[in-house]
JSON list of N, CA and C in Angstrom, two decimals:
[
{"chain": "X", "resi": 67, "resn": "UNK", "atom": "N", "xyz": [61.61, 90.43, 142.51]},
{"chain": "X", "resi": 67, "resn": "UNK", "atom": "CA", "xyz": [62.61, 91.42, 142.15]},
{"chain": "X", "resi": 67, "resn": "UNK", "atom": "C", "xyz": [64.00, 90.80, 142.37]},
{"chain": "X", "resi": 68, "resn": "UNK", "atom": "N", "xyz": [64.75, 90.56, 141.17]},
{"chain": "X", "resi": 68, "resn": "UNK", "atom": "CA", "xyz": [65.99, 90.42, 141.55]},
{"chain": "X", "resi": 68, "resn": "UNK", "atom": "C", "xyz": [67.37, 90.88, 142.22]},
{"chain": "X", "resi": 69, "resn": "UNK", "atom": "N", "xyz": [68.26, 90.26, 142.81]},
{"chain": "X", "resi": 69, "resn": "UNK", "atom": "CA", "xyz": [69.25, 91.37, 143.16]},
{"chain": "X", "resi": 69, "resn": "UNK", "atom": "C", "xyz": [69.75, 92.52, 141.97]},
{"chain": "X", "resi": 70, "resn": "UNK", "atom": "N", "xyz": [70.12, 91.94, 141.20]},
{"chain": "X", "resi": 70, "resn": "UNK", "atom": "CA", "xyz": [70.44, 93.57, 140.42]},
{"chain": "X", "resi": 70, "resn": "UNK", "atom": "C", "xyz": [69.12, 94.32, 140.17]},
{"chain": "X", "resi": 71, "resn": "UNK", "atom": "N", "xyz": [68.17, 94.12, 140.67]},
{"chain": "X", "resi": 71, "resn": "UNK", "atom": "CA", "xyz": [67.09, 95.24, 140.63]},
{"chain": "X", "resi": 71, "resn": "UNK", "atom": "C", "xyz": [67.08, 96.61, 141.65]},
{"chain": "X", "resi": 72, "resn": "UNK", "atom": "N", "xyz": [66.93, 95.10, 142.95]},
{"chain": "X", "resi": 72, "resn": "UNK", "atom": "CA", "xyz": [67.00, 96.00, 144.22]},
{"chain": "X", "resi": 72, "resn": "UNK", "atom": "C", "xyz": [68.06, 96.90, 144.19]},
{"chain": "X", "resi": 73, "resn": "UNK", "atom": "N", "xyz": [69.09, 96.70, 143.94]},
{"chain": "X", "resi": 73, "resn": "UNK", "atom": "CA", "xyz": [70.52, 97.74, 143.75]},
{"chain": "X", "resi": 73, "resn": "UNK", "atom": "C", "xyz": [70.73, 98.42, 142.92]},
{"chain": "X", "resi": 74, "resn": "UNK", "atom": "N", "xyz": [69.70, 98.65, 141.73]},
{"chain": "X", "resi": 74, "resn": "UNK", "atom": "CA", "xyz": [69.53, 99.69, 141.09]},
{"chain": "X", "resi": 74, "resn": "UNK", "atom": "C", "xyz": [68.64, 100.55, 141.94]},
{"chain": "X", "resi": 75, "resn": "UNK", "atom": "N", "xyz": [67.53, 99.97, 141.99]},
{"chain": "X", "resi": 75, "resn": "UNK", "atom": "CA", "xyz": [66.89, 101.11, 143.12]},
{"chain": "X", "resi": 75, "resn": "UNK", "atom": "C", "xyz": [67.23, 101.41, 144.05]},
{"chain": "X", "resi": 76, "resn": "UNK", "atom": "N", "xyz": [68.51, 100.98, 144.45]},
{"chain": "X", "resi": 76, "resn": "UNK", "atom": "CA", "xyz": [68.83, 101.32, 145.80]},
{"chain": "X", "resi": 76, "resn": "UNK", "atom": "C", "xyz": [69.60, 102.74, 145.64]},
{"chain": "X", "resi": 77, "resn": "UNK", "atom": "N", "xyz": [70.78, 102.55, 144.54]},
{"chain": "X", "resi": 77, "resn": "UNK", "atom": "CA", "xyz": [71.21, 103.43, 143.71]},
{"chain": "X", "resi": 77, "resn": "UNK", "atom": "C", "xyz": [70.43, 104.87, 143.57]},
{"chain": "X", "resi": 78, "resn": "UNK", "atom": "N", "xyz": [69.14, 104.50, 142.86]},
{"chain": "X", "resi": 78, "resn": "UNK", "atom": "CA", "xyz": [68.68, 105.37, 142.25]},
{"chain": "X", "resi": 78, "resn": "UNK", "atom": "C", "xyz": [68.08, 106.18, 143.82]},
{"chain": "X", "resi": 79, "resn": "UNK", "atom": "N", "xyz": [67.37, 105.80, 144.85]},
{"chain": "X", "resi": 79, "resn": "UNK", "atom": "CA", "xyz": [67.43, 106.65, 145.88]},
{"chain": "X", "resi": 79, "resn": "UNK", "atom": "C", "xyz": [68.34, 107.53, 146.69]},
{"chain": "X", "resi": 80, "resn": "UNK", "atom": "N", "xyz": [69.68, 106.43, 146.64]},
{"chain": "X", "resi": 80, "resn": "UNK", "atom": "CA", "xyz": [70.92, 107.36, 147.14]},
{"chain": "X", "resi": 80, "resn": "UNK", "atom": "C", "xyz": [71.81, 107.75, 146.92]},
{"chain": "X", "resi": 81, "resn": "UNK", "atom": "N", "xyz": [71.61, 108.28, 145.59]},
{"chain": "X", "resi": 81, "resn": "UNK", "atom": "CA", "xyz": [72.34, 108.80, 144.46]},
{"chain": "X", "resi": 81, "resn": "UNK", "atom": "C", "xyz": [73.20, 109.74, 145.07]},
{"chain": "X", "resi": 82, "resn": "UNK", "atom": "N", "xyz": [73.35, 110.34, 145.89]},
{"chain": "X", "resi": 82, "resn": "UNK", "atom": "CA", "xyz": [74.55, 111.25, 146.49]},
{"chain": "X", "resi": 82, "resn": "UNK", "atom": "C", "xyz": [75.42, 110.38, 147.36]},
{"chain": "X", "resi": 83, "resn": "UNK", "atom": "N", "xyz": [74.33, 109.53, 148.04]},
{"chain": "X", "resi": 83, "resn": "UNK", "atom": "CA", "xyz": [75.95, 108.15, 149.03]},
{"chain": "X", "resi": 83, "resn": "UNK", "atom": "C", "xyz": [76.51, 107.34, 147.69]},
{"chain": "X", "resi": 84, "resn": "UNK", "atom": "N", "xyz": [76.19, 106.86, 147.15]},
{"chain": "X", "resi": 84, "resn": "UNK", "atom": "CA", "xyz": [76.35, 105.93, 146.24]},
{"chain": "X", "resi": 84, "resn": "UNK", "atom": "C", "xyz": [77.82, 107.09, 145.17]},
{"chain": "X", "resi": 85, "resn": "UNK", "atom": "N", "xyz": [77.52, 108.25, 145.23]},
{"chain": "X", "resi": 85, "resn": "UNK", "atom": "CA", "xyz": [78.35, 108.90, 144.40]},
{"chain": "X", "resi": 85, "resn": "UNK", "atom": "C", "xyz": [79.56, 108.92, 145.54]},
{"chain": "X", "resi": 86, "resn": "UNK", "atom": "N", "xyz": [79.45, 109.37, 146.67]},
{"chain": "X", "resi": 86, "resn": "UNK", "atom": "CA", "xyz": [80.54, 109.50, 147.57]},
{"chain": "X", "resi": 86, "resn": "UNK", "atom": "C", "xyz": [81.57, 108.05, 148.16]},
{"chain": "X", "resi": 87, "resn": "UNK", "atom": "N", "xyz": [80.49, 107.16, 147.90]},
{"chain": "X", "resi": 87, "resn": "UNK", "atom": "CA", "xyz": [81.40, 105.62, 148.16]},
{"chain": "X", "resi": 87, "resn": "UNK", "atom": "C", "xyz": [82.00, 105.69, 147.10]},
{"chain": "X", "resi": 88, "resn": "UNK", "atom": "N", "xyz": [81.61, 105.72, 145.53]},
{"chain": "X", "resi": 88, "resn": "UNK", "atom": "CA", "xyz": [82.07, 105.64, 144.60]},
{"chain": "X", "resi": 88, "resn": "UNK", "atom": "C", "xyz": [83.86, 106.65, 144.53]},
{"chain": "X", "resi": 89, "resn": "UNK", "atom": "N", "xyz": [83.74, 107.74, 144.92]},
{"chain": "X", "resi": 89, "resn": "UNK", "atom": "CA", "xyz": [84.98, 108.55, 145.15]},
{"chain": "X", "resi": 89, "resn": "UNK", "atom": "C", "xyz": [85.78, 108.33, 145.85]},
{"chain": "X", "resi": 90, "resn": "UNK", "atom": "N", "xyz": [85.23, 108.30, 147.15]},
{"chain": "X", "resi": 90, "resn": "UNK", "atom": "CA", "xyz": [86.16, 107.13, 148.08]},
{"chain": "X", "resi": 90, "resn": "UNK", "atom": "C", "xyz": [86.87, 105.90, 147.83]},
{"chain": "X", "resi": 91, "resn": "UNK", "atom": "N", "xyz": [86.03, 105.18, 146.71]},
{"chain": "X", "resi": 91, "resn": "UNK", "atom": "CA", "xyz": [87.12, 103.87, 146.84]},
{"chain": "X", "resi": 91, "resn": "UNK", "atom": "C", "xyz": [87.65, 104.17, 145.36]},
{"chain": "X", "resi": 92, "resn": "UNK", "atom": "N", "xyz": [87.62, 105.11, 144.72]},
{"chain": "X", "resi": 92, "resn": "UNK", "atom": "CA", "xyz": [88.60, 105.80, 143.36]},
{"chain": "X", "resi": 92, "resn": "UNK", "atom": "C", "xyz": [90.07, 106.43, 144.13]},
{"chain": "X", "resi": 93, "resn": "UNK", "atom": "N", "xyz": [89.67, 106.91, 145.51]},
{"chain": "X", "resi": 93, "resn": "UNK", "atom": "CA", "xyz": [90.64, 107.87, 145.85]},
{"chain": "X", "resi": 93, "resn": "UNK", "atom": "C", "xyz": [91.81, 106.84, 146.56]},
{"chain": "X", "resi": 94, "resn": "UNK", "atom": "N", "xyz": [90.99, 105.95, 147.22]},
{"chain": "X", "resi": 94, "resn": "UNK", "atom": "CA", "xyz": [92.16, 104.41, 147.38]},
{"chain": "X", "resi": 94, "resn": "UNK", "atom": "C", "xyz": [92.71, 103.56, 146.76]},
{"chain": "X", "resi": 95, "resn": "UNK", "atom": "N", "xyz": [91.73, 103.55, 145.79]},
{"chain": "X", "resi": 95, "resn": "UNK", "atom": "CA", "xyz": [92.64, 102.40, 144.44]},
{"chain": "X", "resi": 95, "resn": "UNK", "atom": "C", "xyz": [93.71, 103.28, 143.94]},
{"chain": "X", "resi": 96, "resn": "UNK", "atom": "N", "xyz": [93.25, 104.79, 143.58]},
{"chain": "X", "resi": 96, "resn": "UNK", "atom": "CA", "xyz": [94.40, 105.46, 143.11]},
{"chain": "X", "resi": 96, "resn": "UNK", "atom": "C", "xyz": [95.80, 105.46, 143.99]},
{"chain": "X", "resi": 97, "resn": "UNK", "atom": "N", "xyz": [95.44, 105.50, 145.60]},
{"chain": "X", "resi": 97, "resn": "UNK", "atom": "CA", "xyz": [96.77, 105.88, 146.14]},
{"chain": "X", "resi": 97, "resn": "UNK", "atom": "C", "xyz": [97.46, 104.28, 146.17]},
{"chain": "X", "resi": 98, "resn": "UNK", "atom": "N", "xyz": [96.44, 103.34, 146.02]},
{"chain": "X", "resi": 98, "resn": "UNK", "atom": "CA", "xyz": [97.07, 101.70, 146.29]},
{"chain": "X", "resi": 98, "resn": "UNK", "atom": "C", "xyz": [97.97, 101.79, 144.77]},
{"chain": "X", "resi": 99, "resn": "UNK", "atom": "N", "xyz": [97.74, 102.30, 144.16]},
{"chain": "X", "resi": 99, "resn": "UNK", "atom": "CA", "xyz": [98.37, 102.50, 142.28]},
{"chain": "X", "resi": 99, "resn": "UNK", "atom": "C", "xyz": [99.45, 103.48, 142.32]},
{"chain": "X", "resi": 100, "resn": "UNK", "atom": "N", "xyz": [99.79, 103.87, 143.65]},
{"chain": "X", "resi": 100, "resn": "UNK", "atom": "CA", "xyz": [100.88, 104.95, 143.53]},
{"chain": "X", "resi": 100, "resn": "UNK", "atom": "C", "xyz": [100.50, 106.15, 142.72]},
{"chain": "X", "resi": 101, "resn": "UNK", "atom": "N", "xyz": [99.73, 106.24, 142.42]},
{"chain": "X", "resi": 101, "resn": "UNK", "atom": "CA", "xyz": [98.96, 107.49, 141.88]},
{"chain": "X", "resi": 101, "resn": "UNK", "atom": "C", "xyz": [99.07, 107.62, 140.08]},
{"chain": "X", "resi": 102, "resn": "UNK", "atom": "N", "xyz": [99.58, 106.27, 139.92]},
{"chain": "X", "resi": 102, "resn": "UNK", "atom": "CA", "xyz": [100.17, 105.56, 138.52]},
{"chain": "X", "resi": 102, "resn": "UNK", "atom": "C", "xyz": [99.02, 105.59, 137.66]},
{"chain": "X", "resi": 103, "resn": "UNK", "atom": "N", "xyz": [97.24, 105.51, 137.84]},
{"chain": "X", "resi": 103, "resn": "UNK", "atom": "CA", "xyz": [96.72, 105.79, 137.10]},
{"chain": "X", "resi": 103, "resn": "UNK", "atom": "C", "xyz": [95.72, 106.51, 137.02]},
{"chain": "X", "resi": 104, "resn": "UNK", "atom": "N", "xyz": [95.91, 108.09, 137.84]},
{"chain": "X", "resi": 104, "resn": "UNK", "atom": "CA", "xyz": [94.79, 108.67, 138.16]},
{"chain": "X", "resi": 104, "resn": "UNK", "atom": "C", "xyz": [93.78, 109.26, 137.24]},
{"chain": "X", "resi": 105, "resn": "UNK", "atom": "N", "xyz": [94.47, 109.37, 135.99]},
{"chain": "X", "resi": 105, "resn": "UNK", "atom": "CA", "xyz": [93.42, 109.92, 134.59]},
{"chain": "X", "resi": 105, "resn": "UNK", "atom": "C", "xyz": [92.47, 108.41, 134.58]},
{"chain": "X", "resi": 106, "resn": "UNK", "atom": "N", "xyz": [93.01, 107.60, 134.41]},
{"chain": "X", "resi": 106, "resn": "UNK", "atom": "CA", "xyz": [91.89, 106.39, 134.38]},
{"chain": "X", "resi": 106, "resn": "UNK", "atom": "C", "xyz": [91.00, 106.10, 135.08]},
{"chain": "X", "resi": 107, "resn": "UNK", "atom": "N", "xyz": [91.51, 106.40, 136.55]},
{"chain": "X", "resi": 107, "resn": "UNK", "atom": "CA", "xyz": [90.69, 106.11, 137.54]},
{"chain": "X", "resi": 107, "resn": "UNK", "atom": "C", "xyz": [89.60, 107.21, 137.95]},
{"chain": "X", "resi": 108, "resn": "UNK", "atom": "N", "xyz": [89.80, 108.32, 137.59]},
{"chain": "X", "resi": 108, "resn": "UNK", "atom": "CA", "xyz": [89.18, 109.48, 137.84]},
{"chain": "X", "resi": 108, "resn": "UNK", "atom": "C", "xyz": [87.80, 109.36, 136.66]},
{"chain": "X", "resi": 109, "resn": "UNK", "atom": "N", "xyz": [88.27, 108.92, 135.30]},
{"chain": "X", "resi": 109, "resn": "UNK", "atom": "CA", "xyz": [87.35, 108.68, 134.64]},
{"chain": "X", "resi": 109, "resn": "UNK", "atom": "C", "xyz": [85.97, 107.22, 134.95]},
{"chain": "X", "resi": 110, "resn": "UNK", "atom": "N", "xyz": [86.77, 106.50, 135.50]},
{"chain": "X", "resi": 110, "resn": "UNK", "atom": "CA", "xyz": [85.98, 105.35, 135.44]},
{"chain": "X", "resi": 110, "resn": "UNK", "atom": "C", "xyz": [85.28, 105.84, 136.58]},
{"chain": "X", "resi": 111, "resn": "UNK", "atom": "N", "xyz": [85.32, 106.70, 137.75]},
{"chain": "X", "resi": 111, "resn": "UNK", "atom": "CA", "xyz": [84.31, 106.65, 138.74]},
{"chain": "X", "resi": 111, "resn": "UNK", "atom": "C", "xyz": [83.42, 108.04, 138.21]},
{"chain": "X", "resi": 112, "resn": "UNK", "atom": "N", "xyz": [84.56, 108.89, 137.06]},
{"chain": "X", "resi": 112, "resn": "UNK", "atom": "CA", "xyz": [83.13, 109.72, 136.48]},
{"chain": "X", "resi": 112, "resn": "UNK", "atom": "C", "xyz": [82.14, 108.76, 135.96]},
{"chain": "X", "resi": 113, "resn": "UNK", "atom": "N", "xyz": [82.27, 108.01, 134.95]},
{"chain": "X", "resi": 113, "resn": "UNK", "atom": "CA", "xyz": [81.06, 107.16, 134.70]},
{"chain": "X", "resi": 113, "resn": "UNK", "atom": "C", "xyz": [80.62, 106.06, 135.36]},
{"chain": "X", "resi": 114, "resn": "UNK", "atom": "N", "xyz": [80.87, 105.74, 136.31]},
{"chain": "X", "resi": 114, "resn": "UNK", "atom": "CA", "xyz": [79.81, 105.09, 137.32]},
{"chain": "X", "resi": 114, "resn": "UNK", "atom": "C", "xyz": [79.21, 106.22, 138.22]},
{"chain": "X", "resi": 115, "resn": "UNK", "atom": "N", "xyz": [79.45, 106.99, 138.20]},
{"chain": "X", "resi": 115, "resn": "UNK", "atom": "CA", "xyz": [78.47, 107.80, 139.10]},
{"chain": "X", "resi": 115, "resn": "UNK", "atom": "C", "xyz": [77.09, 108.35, 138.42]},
{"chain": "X", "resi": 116, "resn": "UNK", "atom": "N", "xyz": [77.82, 108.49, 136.47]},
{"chain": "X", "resi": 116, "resn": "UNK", "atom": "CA", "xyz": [76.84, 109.01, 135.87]},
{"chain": "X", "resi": 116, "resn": "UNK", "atom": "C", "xyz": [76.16, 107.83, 135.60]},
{"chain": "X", "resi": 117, "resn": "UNK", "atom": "N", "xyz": [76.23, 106.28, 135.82]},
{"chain": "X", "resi": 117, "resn": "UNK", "atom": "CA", "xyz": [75.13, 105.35, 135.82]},
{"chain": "X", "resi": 117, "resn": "UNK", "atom": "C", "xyz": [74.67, 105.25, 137.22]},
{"chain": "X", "resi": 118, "resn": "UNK", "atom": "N", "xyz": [74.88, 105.57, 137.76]},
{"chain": "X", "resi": 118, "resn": "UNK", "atom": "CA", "xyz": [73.90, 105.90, 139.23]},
{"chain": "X", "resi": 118, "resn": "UNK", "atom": "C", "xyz": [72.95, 106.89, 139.76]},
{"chain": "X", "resi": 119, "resn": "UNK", "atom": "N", "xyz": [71.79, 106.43, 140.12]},
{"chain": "X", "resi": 119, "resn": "UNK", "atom": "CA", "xyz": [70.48, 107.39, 140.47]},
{"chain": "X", "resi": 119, "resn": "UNK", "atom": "C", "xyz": [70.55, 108.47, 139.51]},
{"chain": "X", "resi": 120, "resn": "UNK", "atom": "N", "xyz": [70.40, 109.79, 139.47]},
{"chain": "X", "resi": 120, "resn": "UNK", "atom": "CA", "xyz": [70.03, 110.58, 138.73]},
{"chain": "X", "resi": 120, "resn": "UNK", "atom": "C", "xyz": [71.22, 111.42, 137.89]},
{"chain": "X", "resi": 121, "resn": "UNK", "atom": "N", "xyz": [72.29, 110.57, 138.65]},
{"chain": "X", "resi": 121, "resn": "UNK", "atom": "CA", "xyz": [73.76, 111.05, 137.77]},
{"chain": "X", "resi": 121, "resn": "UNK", "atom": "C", "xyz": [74.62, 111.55, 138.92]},
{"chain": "X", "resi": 122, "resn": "UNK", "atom": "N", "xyz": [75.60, 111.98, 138.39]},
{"chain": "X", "resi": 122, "resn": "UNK", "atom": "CA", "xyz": [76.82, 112.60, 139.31]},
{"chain": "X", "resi": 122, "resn": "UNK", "atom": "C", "xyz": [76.34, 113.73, 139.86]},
{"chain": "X", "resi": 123, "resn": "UNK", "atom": "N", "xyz": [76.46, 113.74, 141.23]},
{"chain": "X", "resi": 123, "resn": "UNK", "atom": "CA", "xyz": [75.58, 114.79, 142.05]},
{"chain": "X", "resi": 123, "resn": "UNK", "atom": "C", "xyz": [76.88, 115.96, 142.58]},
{"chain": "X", "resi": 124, "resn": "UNK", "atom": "N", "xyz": [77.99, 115.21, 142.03]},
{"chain": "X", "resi": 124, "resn": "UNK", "atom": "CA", "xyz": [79.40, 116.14, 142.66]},
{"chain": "X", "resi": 124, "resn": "UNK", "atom": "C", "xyz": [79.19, 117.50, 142.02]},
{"chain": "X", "resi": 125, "resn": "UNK", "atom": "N", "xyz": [79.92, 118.23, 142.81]},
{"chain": "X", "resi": 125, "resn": "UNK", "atom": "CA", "xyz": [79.59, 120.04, 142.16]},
{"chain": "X", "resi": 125, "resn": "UNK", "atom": "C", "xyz": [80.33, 120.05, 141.25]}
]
């Protein structure tokens, strides 16, 4: 099994941590950006979350 295997499955089990790291480091790049690109950044961690485990688990 390769590394990008294992870390898909790793993904796919902790699909709610994996969504919350993912927000977390959206919510720091944004403030490191002065808040200069938060439509972008807000989008790009919507779709990595929806390629992780069973999708975006946020309410």
């Amino acid at each position: 099994m390769s590394f990008l295997d294992k870390a898909k499955e790793f993904a796919d089990k902790h699909d709610k941590q994996v969504d919350q790291v993912l927000e977390k480091v959206g919510d720091e790049v944004d403030k490191r950006t002065g808040h200069k690109y938060s439509g972008h950044i807000d989008k790009g961690v919507d779709e990595a979350q929806k390629r992780t485990g069973d999708g975006d688990t946020r309410a």
